[in-house]
Structures are given as structure tokens and as C-alpha cells.
Coordinates of C-alpha atoms and ligand atoms in Angstrom, one line a residue:
X1 CA 44.6 -40.2 -24.0
X2 CA 41.2 -38.0 -22.8
X3 CA 39.9 -39.5 -19.0
X4 CA 36.8 -41.3 -19.4
X5 CA 34.2 -38.9 -18.0
X6 CA 32.0 -40.2 -14.9
X7 CA 29.7 -38.5 -13.6
X8 CA 26.6 -38.3 -10.5
X9 CA 24.1 -37.4 -10.1
X10 CA 23.4 -36.9 -6.8
X11 CA 25.2 -36.6 -3.6
X12 CA 22.8 -38.2 -1.4
X13 CA 24.5 -41.5 0.3
X14 CA 23.9 -43.4 -2.8
X15 CA 25.9 -41.1 -5.1
X16 CA 27.8 -39.5 -2.6
X17 CA 29.1 -43.7 -2.0
X18 CA 30.1 -43.5 -5.3
X19 CA 32.4 -40.4 -5.1
X20 CA 34.4 -42.1 -2.8
X21 CA 35.3 -45.1 -3.6
X22 CA 36.7 -43.7 -7.5
X23 CA 38.6 -42.0 -5.1
X24 CA 41.4 -44.2 -7.2
X25 CA 40.2 -44.6 -10.6
X26 CA 41.7 -42.3 -13.6
X27 CA 38.8 -40.6 -14.8
X28 CA 37.1 -37.4 -14.7
X29 CA 34.5 -37.9 -12.6
X30 CA 31.8 -34.9 -11.9
X31 CA 28.9 -34.8 -9.5
X32 CA 25.7 -32.8 -9.4
X33 CA 23.8 -32.3 -6.7
X34 CA 21.2 -29.3 -6.7
X35 CA 22.4 -28.9 -3.0
X36 CA 25.3 -27.2 -1.8
X37 CA 25.4 -30.6 0.9
X38 CA 25.4 -34.4 2.1
X39 CA 22.4 -35.0 4.5
X40 CA 22.0 -37.8 6.5
X41 CA 18.0 -38.4 6.6
X42 CA 17.6 -40.8 9.9
X43 CA 18.1 -37.1 11.9
X44 CA 15.9 -35.0 10.0
X45 CA 13.4 -35.8 12.4
X46 CA 15.6 -34.6 15.1
X47 CA 15.6 -31.1 13.5
X48 CA 12.2 -31.1 13.3
X49 CA 11.5 -31.5 16.7
X50 CA 14.8 -29.0 17.6
X51 CA 16.7 -31.7 19.0
X52 CA 19.7 -31.0 16.2
X53 CA 21.5 -27.5 14.4
X54 CA 20.8 -28.0 10.9
X55 CA 23.5 -28.4 10.7
X56 CA 24.5 -30.7 12.3
X57 CA 23.9 -33.5 9.9
X58 CA 24.5 -31.5 7.6
X59 CA 28.1 -32.0 5.2
X60 CA 29.1 -29.6 2.0
X61 CA 29.4 -32.2 -0.7
X62 CA 32.5 -30.0 -1.6
X63 CA 34.4 -30.1 1.7
X64 CA 33.8 -33.8 2.1
X65 CA 35.9 -34.9 -1.7
X66 CA 37.8 -32.1 -0.9
X67 CA 40.8 -33.8 -1.1
X68 CA 39.9 -36.5 -3.9
X69 CA 41.5 -34.7 -6.9
X70 CA 39.5 -36.4 -10.0
X71 CA 36.6 -35.1 -8.8
X72 CA 34.6 -31.8 -9.5
X73 CA 31.6 -31.4 -7.6
X74 CA 28.7 -29.4 -9.2
X75 CA 26.0 -27.0 -7.5
X76 CA 22.5 -27.5 -10.4
X77 CA 20.0 -29.6 -10.4
X78 CA 19.9 -32.2 -13.5
X79 CA 16.5 -32.0 -16.3
X80 CA 17.0 -34.2 -18.4
X81 CA 19.3 -36.6 -20.3
X82 CA 19.2 -37.7 -23.5
X83 CA 20.6 -41.3 -24.0
X84 CA 22.0 -41.0 -27.5
X85 CA 24.7 -38.0 -27.4
X86 CA 25.3 -39.8 -23.7
X87 CA 25.3 -36.0 -22.0
X88 CA 23.0 -34.8 -19.1
X89 CA 21.8 -31.4 -19.0
X90 CA 21.8 -29.3 -15.9
X91 CA 20.0 -26.3 -14.8
X92 CA 22.0 -23.6 -12.3
X93 CA 21.3 -20.2 -11.4
X94 CA 22.9 -18.5 -14.5
X95 CA 21.9 -20.9 -17.9
X96 CA 19.3 -23.8 -18.3
X97 CA 19.4 -27.0 -20.0
X98 CA 23.4 -26.5 -20.6
X99 CA 24.6 -30.5 -22.4
X100 CA 27.0 -32.3 -20.0
X101 CA 28.8 -35.0 -21.5
X102 CA 29.3 -38.8 -20.2
X103 CA 31.0 -42.3 -20.7
X104 CA 29.4 -42.9 -17.9
X105 CA 26.1 -41.6 -16.1
X106 CA 25.1 -42.5 -12.2
X107 CA 22.4 -42.0 -10.9
X108 CA 21.0 -41.3 -8.0
X109 CA 18.6 -38.3 -6.9
X110 CA 16.8 -40.1 -4.5
X111 CA 12.5 -39.9 -4.4
X112 CA 10.5 -36.9 -2.4
X113 CA 6.9 -36.6 -0.7
X114 CA 4.0 -38.7 -2.1
X115 CA 0.9 -38.2 -1.2
X116 CA -1.3 -40.6 -3.0
X117 CA -2.4 -38.6 -5.4
X118 CA -4.1 -35.8 -3.4
X119 CA -1.3 -33.0 -3.8
X120 CA -3.5 -31.0 -1.6
X121 CA -2.8 -32.0 0.7
X122 CA 0.4 -30.2 0.7
X123 CA -0.5 -27.6 1.9
X124 CA -1.8 -28.8 5.1
X125 CA 0.6 -31.1 6.1
X126 CA 4.4 -30.9 4.9
X127 CA 6.3 -33.5 4.9
X128 CA 10.2 -33.8 5.8
X129 CA 12.7 -34.7 3.5
X130 CA 15.3 -32.2 3.3
X131 CA 17.1 -29.5 5.8
X132 CA 14.0 -26.9 4.2
X133 CA 11.2 -29.2 5.5
X134 CA 12.5 -30.1 8.5
X135 CA 12.9 -26.5 9.4
X136 CA 9.7 -25.2 7.8
X137 CA 8.1 -28.1 10.3
X138 CA 10.5 -27.3 13.5
X139 CA 8.9 -23.4 12.7
X140 CA 5.4 -25.2 12.9
X141 CA 5.1 -26.7 15.4
X142 CA 7.1 -24.0 18.1
X143 CA 4.9 -21.3 16.3
X144 CA 1.6 -23.4 17.4
X145 CA 2.7 -23.2 21.9
X146 CA 3.7 -19.3 21.2
X147 CA 0.3 -19.0 19.2
X148 CA -1.6 -21.2 22.1
X149 CA 0.2 -19.2 25.3
X150 CA -0.8 -15.6 23.2
X151 CA -4.7 -17.3 23.0
X152 CA -6.8 -15.6 25.9
X153 CA -9.5 -18.2 24.8
X154 CA -8.9 -21.8 26.3
X155 CA -10.9 -24.2 24.4
X156 CA -9.0 -23.1 21.7
X157 CA -5.5 -24.7 23.1
X158 CA -6.4 -28.1 22.2
X159 CA -6.2 -27.8 19.2
X160 CA -2.8 -25.6 18.9
X161 CA -1.7 -28.2 20.6
X162 CA -3.2 -31.3 19.1
X163 CA 0.3 -32.4 16.5
X164 CA -1.2 -35.0 14.0
X165 CA 1.7 -37.5 12.0
X166 CA 0.3 -39.6 9.4
X167 CA 1.9 -42.0 8.3
X168 CA 3.3 -44.8 11.0
X169 CA 6.6 -45.6 9.5
X170 CA 10.1 -45.3 11.4
X171 CA 9.6 -41.0 10.4
X172 CA 6.2 -40.4 11.8
X173 CA 7.2 -42.8 15.1
X174 CA 10.1 -41.5 15.6
X175 CA 8.7 -37.7 15.4
X176 CA 5.8 -39.0 17.7
X177 CA 8.2 -39.7 19.6
X178 CA 9.9 -36.9 19.7
X179 CA 7.4 -34.4 20.2
X180 CA 6.3 -36.2 23.1
X181 CA 9.2 -36.0 25.0
X182 CA 10.0 -32.6 23.7
X183 CA 6.5 -31.3 25.3
X184 CA 7.5 -33.1 28.6
X185 CA 11.1 -32.4 29.4
X186 CA 12.2 -29.1 26.9
X187 CA 8.7 -27.2 27.0
X188 CA 6.8 -28.2 30.2
X189 CA 7.8 -25.2 32.8
X190 CA 8.7 -22.4 30.3
X191 CA 5.3 -21.6 29.5
X192 CA 2.4 -19.5 32.0
X193 CA -0.6 -20.1 30.8
X194 CA -0.7 -24.0 29.3
X195 CA 0.6 -26.6 29.9
X196 CA 2.5 -28.7 27.1
X197 CA 2.5 -31.8 28.3
X198 CA -1.3 -31.2 27.4
X199 CA -0.1 -31.2 24.7
X200 CA -2.2 -34.1 22.2
X201 CA -0.1 -35.9 20.0
X202 CA -1.8 -38.1 17.3
X203 CA -0.8 -40.8 15.2
X204 CA -2.3 -42.3 11.9
X205 CA -1.8 -44.8 9.4
X206 CA -4.0 -47.2 7.3
X207 CA -1.6 -50.1 8.3
X208 CA -3.0 -52.3 11.0
X209 CA -0.3 -51.8 12.7
X210 CA 3.3 -49.4 13.8
X211 CA 5.9 -49.6 11.5
X212 CA 5.8 -52.4 9.1
X213 CA 9.1 -53.6 8.1
X214 CA 9.3 -54.2 11.4
X215 CA 7.7 -58.3 13.4
X216 CA 5.1 -57.9 15.2
X217 CA 7.1 -57.6 18.6
X218 CA 8.6 -54.8 18.1
X219 CA 6.0 -53.3 16.6
X220 CA 3.7 -54.2 19.8
X221 CA 7.0 -52.9 21.7
X222 CA 7.0 -49.5 19.5
X223 CA 2.9 -48.5 20.0
X224 CA 3.0 -49.8 24.1
X225 CA 6.4 -46.8 24.4
X226 CA 4.4 -44.1 21.8
X227 CA 1.3 -44.8 23.9
X228 CA 3.2 -44.4 27.1
X229 CA 4.3 -41.4 26.0
X230 CA 0.8 -39.5 25.2
X231 CA 0.6 -40.8 21.9
X232 CA -2.5 -41.5 20.9
X233 CA -2.2 -44.1 17.8
X234 CA -5.1 -44.6 14.9
X235 CA -4.9 -47.2 13.5
X236 CA -6.2 -50.0 10.2
X237 CA -7.9 -45.9 8.5
X238 CA -7.0 -44.0 5.7
X239 CA -6.7 -40.1 6.2
X240 CA -9.7 -38.8 4.2
X241 CA -9.2 -35.2 3.8
X242 CA -6.5 -32.8 5.0
X243 CA -7.5 -29.0 5.4
X244 CA -5.9 -25.7 7.7
X245 CA -9.0 -27.0 10.3
X246 CA -6.4 -30.3 10.1
X247 CA -7.5 -34.2 9.6
X248 CA -10.4 -36.7 9.0
X249 CA -9.8 -39.9 9.3
X250 CA -12.8 -42.9 10.2
X251 CA -15.2 -40.5 9.5
X252 CA -14.1 -37.5 12.8
X253 CA -12.3 -34.6 12.4
X254 CA -9.2 -33.5 14.6
X255 CA -8.7 -30.4 14.3
X256 CA -4.7 -29.1 14.3
X257 CA -2.9 -26.7 12.3
X258 CA 0.3 -28.6 13.0
X259 CA 0.0 -31.3 10.4
X260 CA 2.8 -33.5 8.8
X261 CA 2.9 -36.3 6.4
X262 CA 5.1 -39.1 6.8
X263 CA 3.4 -41.3 5.0
X264 CA 4.9 -42.0 1.1
X265 CA 7.1 -40.8 -1.6
X266 CA 7.8 -41.2 -4.5
X267 CA 11.1 -41.4 -6.9
X268 CA 12.9 -38.9 -9.3
X269 CA 12.1 -38.3 -12.0
X270 CA 15.0 -40.7 -13.8
X271 CA 12.6 -43.5 -15.6
X272 CA 11.1 -40.5 -17.5
X273 CA 14.3 -39.1 -18.4
X274 CA 15.6 -42.7 -19.6
X275 CA 12.4 -43.8 -20.4
X276 CA 12.8 -46.9 -19.4
X277 CA 10.9 -49.5 -17.9
X278 CA 9.8 -48.7 -14.1
X279 CA 8.4 -50.4 -11.5
X280 CA 4.1 -49.5 -10.7
X281 CA 6.1 -46.8 -8.1
X282 CA 8.3 -44.8 -10.9
X283 CA 11.4 -46.7 -10.0
X284 CA 14.1 -47.6 -12.5
X285 CA 13.9 -51.5 -13.3
X286 CA 17.4 -52.2 -12.8
X287 CA 19.8 -55.0 -13.5
X288 CA 21.9 -57.2 -11.0
X289 CA 24.8 -55.0 -12.0
X290 CA 22.9 -51.5 -11.3
X291 CA 22.9 -50.9 -15.0
X292 CA 19.6 -50.4 -17.0
X293 CA 18.6 -52.5 -20.2
X294 CA 20.5 -52.1 -23.4
X295 CA 22.9 -48.8 -21.5
X296 CA 25.7 -51.0 -20.0
X297 CA 26.8 -47.2 -18.8
X298 CA 24.1 -46.2 -17.5
X299 CA 23.4 -46.4 -13.5
X300 CA 20.6 -45.5 -11.3
X301 CA 21.4 -46.5 -8.3
X302 CA 19.0 -46.0 -4.2
X303 CA 16.0 -45.2 -3.5
X304 CA 15.7 -44.8 -6.9
X305 CA 16.5 -47.8 -7.9
X306 CA 14.0 -50.8 -8.1
X307 CA 15.8 -54.1 -8.2
X308 CA 14.6 -57.2 -6.9
X309 CA 16.7 -59.0 -4.4
X310 CA 15.4 -63.6 -3.6
X311 CA 11.8 -62.5 -4.9
X312 CA 11.0 -59.1 -2.8
X313 CA 12.4 -55.3 -4.1
X314 CA 15.1 -54.1 -1.6
X315 CA 14.2 -51.1 0.7
X316 CA 15.2 -47.5 0.2
X317 CA 17.4 -47.3 2.2
X318 CA 20.4 -45.7 3.0
X319 CA 22.5 -48.5 3.2
X320 CA 21.1 -50.2 -0.2
X321 CA 22.3 -47.0 -1.1
X322 CA 25.6 -46.4 0.1
X323 CA 26.0 -50.6 -1.0
X324 CA 24.9 -49.1 -4.4
X325 CA 27.0 -46.8 -5.1
X326 CA 30.1 -48.4 -3.5
X327 CA 29.4 -52.2 -6.2
X328 CA 28.3 -49.0 -8.8
X329 CA 32.2 -48.2 -8.3
X330 CA 33.4 -51.5 -8.6
X331 CA 31.8 -51.7 -11.6
X332 CA 33.2 -48.7 -14.1
X333 CA 36.6 -49.0 -12.5
X334 CA 37.5 -52.6 -13.0
X335 CA 36.0 -51.3 -16.9
X336 CA 38.0 -48.9 -16.8
X337 CA 40.9 -50.9 -15.5
X338 CA 39.8 -53.6 -18.2
X339 CA 39.8 -56.2 -15.1
X340 CA 36.6 -58.5 -15.1
X341 CA 33.5 -57.5 -13.6
X342 CA 32.8 -58.7 -10.2
X343 CA 29.6 -61.0 -9.2
X344 CA 26.4 -59.3 -9.4
X345 CA 25.1 -57.3 -6.8
X346 CA 24.5 -58.5 -3.3
X347 CA 22.7 -56.5 -0.8
X348 CA 23.7 -57.2 2.5
X349 CA 20.7 -56.3 5.0
X350 CA 22.9 -54.9 8.5
X351 CA 19.8 -54.6 9.6
X352 CA 17.2 -52.0 11.5
X353 CA 15.7 -49.6 13.9
X354 CA 13.7 -47.1 15.8
X355 CA 13.8 -44.7 18.0
X356 CA 11.1 -43.8 19.6
X357 CA 11.2 -41.1 22.1
X358 CA 14.1 -40.9 24.6
X359 CA 16.4 -44.2 25.9
X360 CA 14.1 -46.6 23.9
X361 CA 14.2 -47.4 20.0
X362 CA 13.6 -50.9 18.4
X363 CA 16.3 -53.0 16.3
X364 CA 16.4 -56.1 14.2
X365 CA 19.4 -57.8 12.3
X366 CA 18.9 -60.9 11.0
X367 CA 17.1 -63.4 13.9
X368 CA 18.0 -60.7 16.8
X369 CA 14.9 -58.8 17.8
X370 CA 15.9 -56.2 20.7
X371 CA 14.1 -53.2 22.3
X372 CA 14.3 -51.3 24.6
X373 CA 17.5 -48.9 25.7
X374 CA 20.1 -51.3 24.6
X375 CA 18.8 -50.8 20.5
X376 CA 19.1 -47.3 20.9
X377 CA 22.9 -47.1 22.5
X378 CA 23.2 -49.2 19.6
X379 CA 21.3 -46.8 17.2
X380 CA 22.8 -44.1 18.6
X381 CA 26.7 -45.8 17.6
X382 CA 25.0 -46.5 14.6
X383 CA 24.0 -43.6 14.4
X384 CA 26.9 -41.0 14.9
X385 CA 29.3 -43.7 12.8
X386 CA 27.2 -42.6 9.6
X387 CA 27.6 -39.2 9.7
X388 CA 29.9 -37.2 7.0
X389 CA 32.5 -35.9 8.8
X390 CA 34.0 -36.2 12.7
X391 CA 32.9 -33.1 13.0
X392 CA 29.3 -33.6 12.8
X393 CA 30.0 -37.4 15.0
X394 CA 31.7 -34.9 18.1
X395 CA 29.5 -32.4 17.5
X396 CA 25.6 -34.6 17.5
X397 CA 27.0 -36.4 21.0
X398 CA 27.7 -33.9 22.9
X399 CA 24.4 -32.1 22.1
X400 CA 22.9 -35.4 22.9
X401 CA 24.2 -36.3 26.1
X402 CA 23.7 -32.3 26.6
X403 CA 20.4 -32.8 25.8
X404 CA 19.7 -36.6 27.5
X405 CA 20.9 -35.1 31.1
X406 CA 18.6 -31.6 31.4
X407 CA 16.8 -31.4 29.1
X408 CA 17.5 -29.2 26.9
X409 CA 17.7 -28.5 23.1
X410 CA 20.1 -28.2 20.0
X411 CA 18.0 -25.9 18.9
X412 CA 14.2 -24.0 19.2
X413 CA 14.5 -20.6 17.7
X414 CA 11.7 -20.2 15.0
X415 CA 13.0 -18.3 12.3
X416 CA 11.0 -17.0 8.7
X417 CA 12.9 -16.1 5.9
X418 CA 11.9 -14.1 3.0
X419 CA 12.1 -12.4 0.4
X420 CA 13.5 -8.3 2.0
X421 CA 11.0 -6.2 0.1
X422 CA 13.5 -3.1 -0.4
X423 CA 11.9 0.1 1.6
X424 CA 9.9 -2.0 3.8
X425 CA 10.6 -3.7 7.1
X426 CA 10.3 -7.1 7.9
X427 CA 6.5 -7.3 8.0
X428 CA 4.6 -10.2 8.8
X429 CA 2.8 -9.4 4.6
X430 CA 6.8 -9.7 3.8
X431 CA 7.0 -13.2 5.7
X432 CA 4.3 -14.4 3.9
X433 CA 6.0 -13.7 1.0
X434 CA 7.8 -16.4 2.8
X435 CA 9.9 -19.1 0.5
X436 CA 11.7 -21.8 1.6
X437 CA 14.0 -21.2 4.8
X438 CA 17.7 -22.7 3.9
Ligands
FAD1 C1 13.3 -38.2 6.8 C2 14.2 -39.8 6.9 C3 13.9 -40.2 7.8 C4 14.7 -41.7 6.6 N1 15.9 -42.6 8.1 C5 16.5 -43.1 7.7 C6 17.2 -44.7 8.5 O1 16.1 -44.6 9.2 N2 16.9 -45.3 8.1 C7 18.1 -46.1 6.4 O2 18.8 -46.7 6.3 N3 17.2 -45.0 5.6 C8 16.4 -43.6 5.9 N4 15.2 -42.7 5.3 C9 15.7 -43.7 4.0 C10 17.3 -43.0 2.9 O3 17.6 -41.7 3.5 C11 17.6 -42.5 1.6 O4 17.1 -44.7 1.1 C12 18.6 -42.9 1.0 O5 18.5 -41.5 1.0 C13 18.8 -43.1 -0.1 O6 19.9 -42.3 -1.0 P1 19.7 -42.1 -2.3 O7 21.4 -41.7 -3.1 O8 18.6 -42.6 -2.8 O9 19.5 -40.4 -2.3 P2 19.3 -39.3 -1.6 O10 20.0 -39.4 -0.5 O11 17.9 -39.3 -0.9 O12 20.4 -38.2 -2.6 C14 19.5 -37.5 -3.4 C15 19.9 -36.8 -3.9 O13 19.6 -35.7 -5.6 C16 19.5 -34.9 -5.2 N5 18.7 -34.5 -6.8 C17 17.4 -35.2 -6.7 N6 16.8 -34.4 -8.3 C18 18.2 -34.5 -8.0 C19 17.6 -33.2 -9.1 N7 18.1 -33.7 -10.5 N8 19.2 -33.0 -9.7 C20 20.4 -32.7 -9.4 N9 20.4 -33.4 -8.0 C21 19.3 -33.9 -7.4 C22 18.8 -34.2 -4.4 O14 19.2 -33.6 -3.5 C23 20.5 -35.6 -2.8 O15 21.0 -35.0 -2.7 C24 15.6 -41.6 6.0 C25 14.3 -41.2 5.4 C26 13.7 -39.8 5.5 C27 13.4 -38.9 3.9

């Protein structure tokens, strides 16, 4: 008898956890992702601020699943789902919208940036979601220092060295802290005409406090720490304008060449593909067995799904996605094996953490609230543990120790990827036809 076909779309935290947990299921599993790697997004900000190399936070998905004989990995972009024919449509380098049949479908396609209706901001304020984003932001930050050093007019230095983070959630706070450490340690003695320590780092958010998901006490501790690092924290106002000259907030223009968007996310189009009910943000409303109403064979998990627990929606964090991935695998395995369904999904919250500069983090887990070095040690341990392979764990650990002791960073290269024009040298104009760096 033909084996059941399980299609997983997305090799992020949710999709990969599901695939791994299906290792012993008698089925043919196909995992499709539009990138060839599983990305550890919580450390993206460290690539964007030169602390780590891109290859230290991402691993080819087929390498992770190389010993899993029942699983095939396909590099391709899913463009739609036909619920009646039970197939997804996949576009790859050579072919468009090729149908791929499923008996069980797991959609784990995550989120993308949301500019809250101001898509025109995207051009001037890149978001941080994938490796290409992190490299582009790293280029921008490092380029700003180079431009300032080359600039004869010292009155322009301040503008060139103003870095703005829009969004004071964990990513904005971690980025602001990391830039502050970068200018105060690694870069401090390398320039002659500018002093990187004079760089201005501004963190803006309409929320009245930084790190809104954390308790008020931890939020205050994080803000205090940022201010001690020299970060200007501007809260309570949304950004009115972002353009090539910087931002306008609360009627004031702050001139800057480097604005990073860390404010909002929007789910993948999974809800549109399925034409099912979504929440206000566009995430697919799922049932407590993680299936879509009326389709017990379609599961939607992770950031692109919406499920309430104890009257509140589950947060868009890696733990939710991984626990949902493993749960979905159990449901499918039991069905194939003719066993009873597991009890409804219940998220176990292990806590949240955010780093604020060198050797300082905030940690909240149940009633435990800690800030400082001990929280940072816990943060480092947990993040190392969740990296995809032992080789990543080792290299990241060594890099962190090296950076902690010497202040030296992993990767400070400005790499502009561009399309080569035959017969033409790689000039700046060629670089302007840049494609997203990989
Ligand atoms: C900068 C940053 C920092 C974060 N920090 C933390 C943190 O400290 N702690 C924490 O718990 N969470 C953190 N998160 C959130 C966490 O990364 C997400 O909650 C988690 O990745 C969600 O998992 P997922 O499987 O739903 O989606 P993802 O992990 O985003 O995976 C989605 C996958 O689907 C693929 N995909 C999308 N669309 C298609 C398509 N059409 N066709 C094929 N493939 C597709 C993508 O390439 C990707 O591999 C952070 C996120 C970001 C961006």
C-alpha cells in the first residue's frame, strides 16, 4: 500500500520540529522551503551588528535531516493550496506552480515585516527577518562609519553616525544594545577623524515602555541599562515619517542614514491560500488540535497561526512554533498508526529573555524575574542549546568568549552582492543593481 504523503511548508522552528518528530512515522514526508537553510532568528541581530557570521546561525535544512530517510527536502516557494484536490503549488528555479499532492499538510510559513500600512517606509528602514536582511543592515551600519571617516565636513559626522531603531520590542532593544557595545568596544580605536563613541543611537516606540511583553520591573531595568549604554529611548510616539533623511517623530526630525525597522510583523499568506477565517492580523484561526476548521488534514502552526489559550492569543515565539510542530507530528503519527488522538494542544511557557548589551539580560519565567549578568548567562546557555547543530554551538560559544574577552567581532566585512555585467568592472553603478545579499 502507498505510504501517506505528508507535506510540510516551511523549515523554520515549527516545520523543522514537525519533520524531526515524524522521523519514525511510516510516511513519505516532503519539506519545502524557499531558502535552503533553517535560520536561528533570535541571533539575527548579532549578524546585523557584526558579532557573528551568517553561517553561525543558519544550517542547510537537508544537512539537518540527512539521516531521516523518510524525508525529502525541496527548495521552492509554495504559491497556493488547493484544498479540494489536496495539493500545494510549488515554484522553483525552473518550474512554476507545480502541484504536489498531500494527505496531510502542515503550513509553517512564519511572518514577514509589517509597516502598518506605510509600505513606503520599507525602502528607507529595512526590517530584520532573514539572513539577507541581517547582512544588508550590517553593510549599512559599517558603511555609515566609513562614510563619516571620509567626510571632510565634521558637522555631517553626527548625522552619519545616528542610528535609529523603530520598535522597542526584543529585537529593537537587542539591536540598540549591540550597536552601543560595537561603538564602545570594537570600533573605538580604529578611526582617526571620527570617534565612534560619539555615535547617536535612538530607540523609538509608540508604546510607553520598552519590552512590552515583559513585566514593568524588567522593562525599567532594560531601559535603565540602555540609557547607561548611551542609547536615547524615545517612547509614547509613533513615527510619522521615514525617508532618505531619517525620521520624523512627535513633530521632530531626526536626521539619520541608518534606520532599522523592528516594529511589526504580518503573517504569511497561508490564510489567503486556504481561504479560511483569520484573526485581525491575518493569522489563520486554528482549533486546539492545530487543524483548520472543516479540514482535519490541514495543520497551521507557529507565527502564521492564531490560537487562544486561557483567553489570550499565543505569542509569536520559537517555543510555541516548536511545541506545535512536535504536537502536530504526534497527531499525524497517531492517526496513521490507528492510535487515539492526543489531548488538545497546550502551550508550556518556559519564559522569555532579552539581551541588553554585553553581559546583561532580562529573564522572566513564571514568577521569576531576573536582570543582569546571571540572566545573561541563562540567555547564552539557552540560545546555545537551541542552535541547530553541535558545530554551530561550538563556534558560537568560542566566538562569544573571544568577543567578550577581546571586544573583537566575528564579521565586519561590507559585502555588496551585485549582478556582474560582462565586460564591465564591478563599479559602484554595477553595485547599484544590487540584489539582496546572501
Ligand atoms: C529578529 C528576530 C528575533 C527573534 N527573537 C526571538 C527570541 O529571542 N525568542 C523567541 O522565542 N522568538 C524569537 N523570534 C521569533 C521566532 O523566530 C519565531 O516565533 C519563529 O521563528 C516562528 O517559527 P515558524 O516556524 O512559525 O516560522 P519561521 O521560523 O519564520 O519559519 C518559516 C519558514 O517558512 C519558509 N517560508 C515562508 N513562506 C514560504 C513559502 N511560500 N514557500 C516556502 N517556504 C516558505 C521561510 O523561508 C522559513 O524558513 C524572533 C524573530 C525575529 C525575526
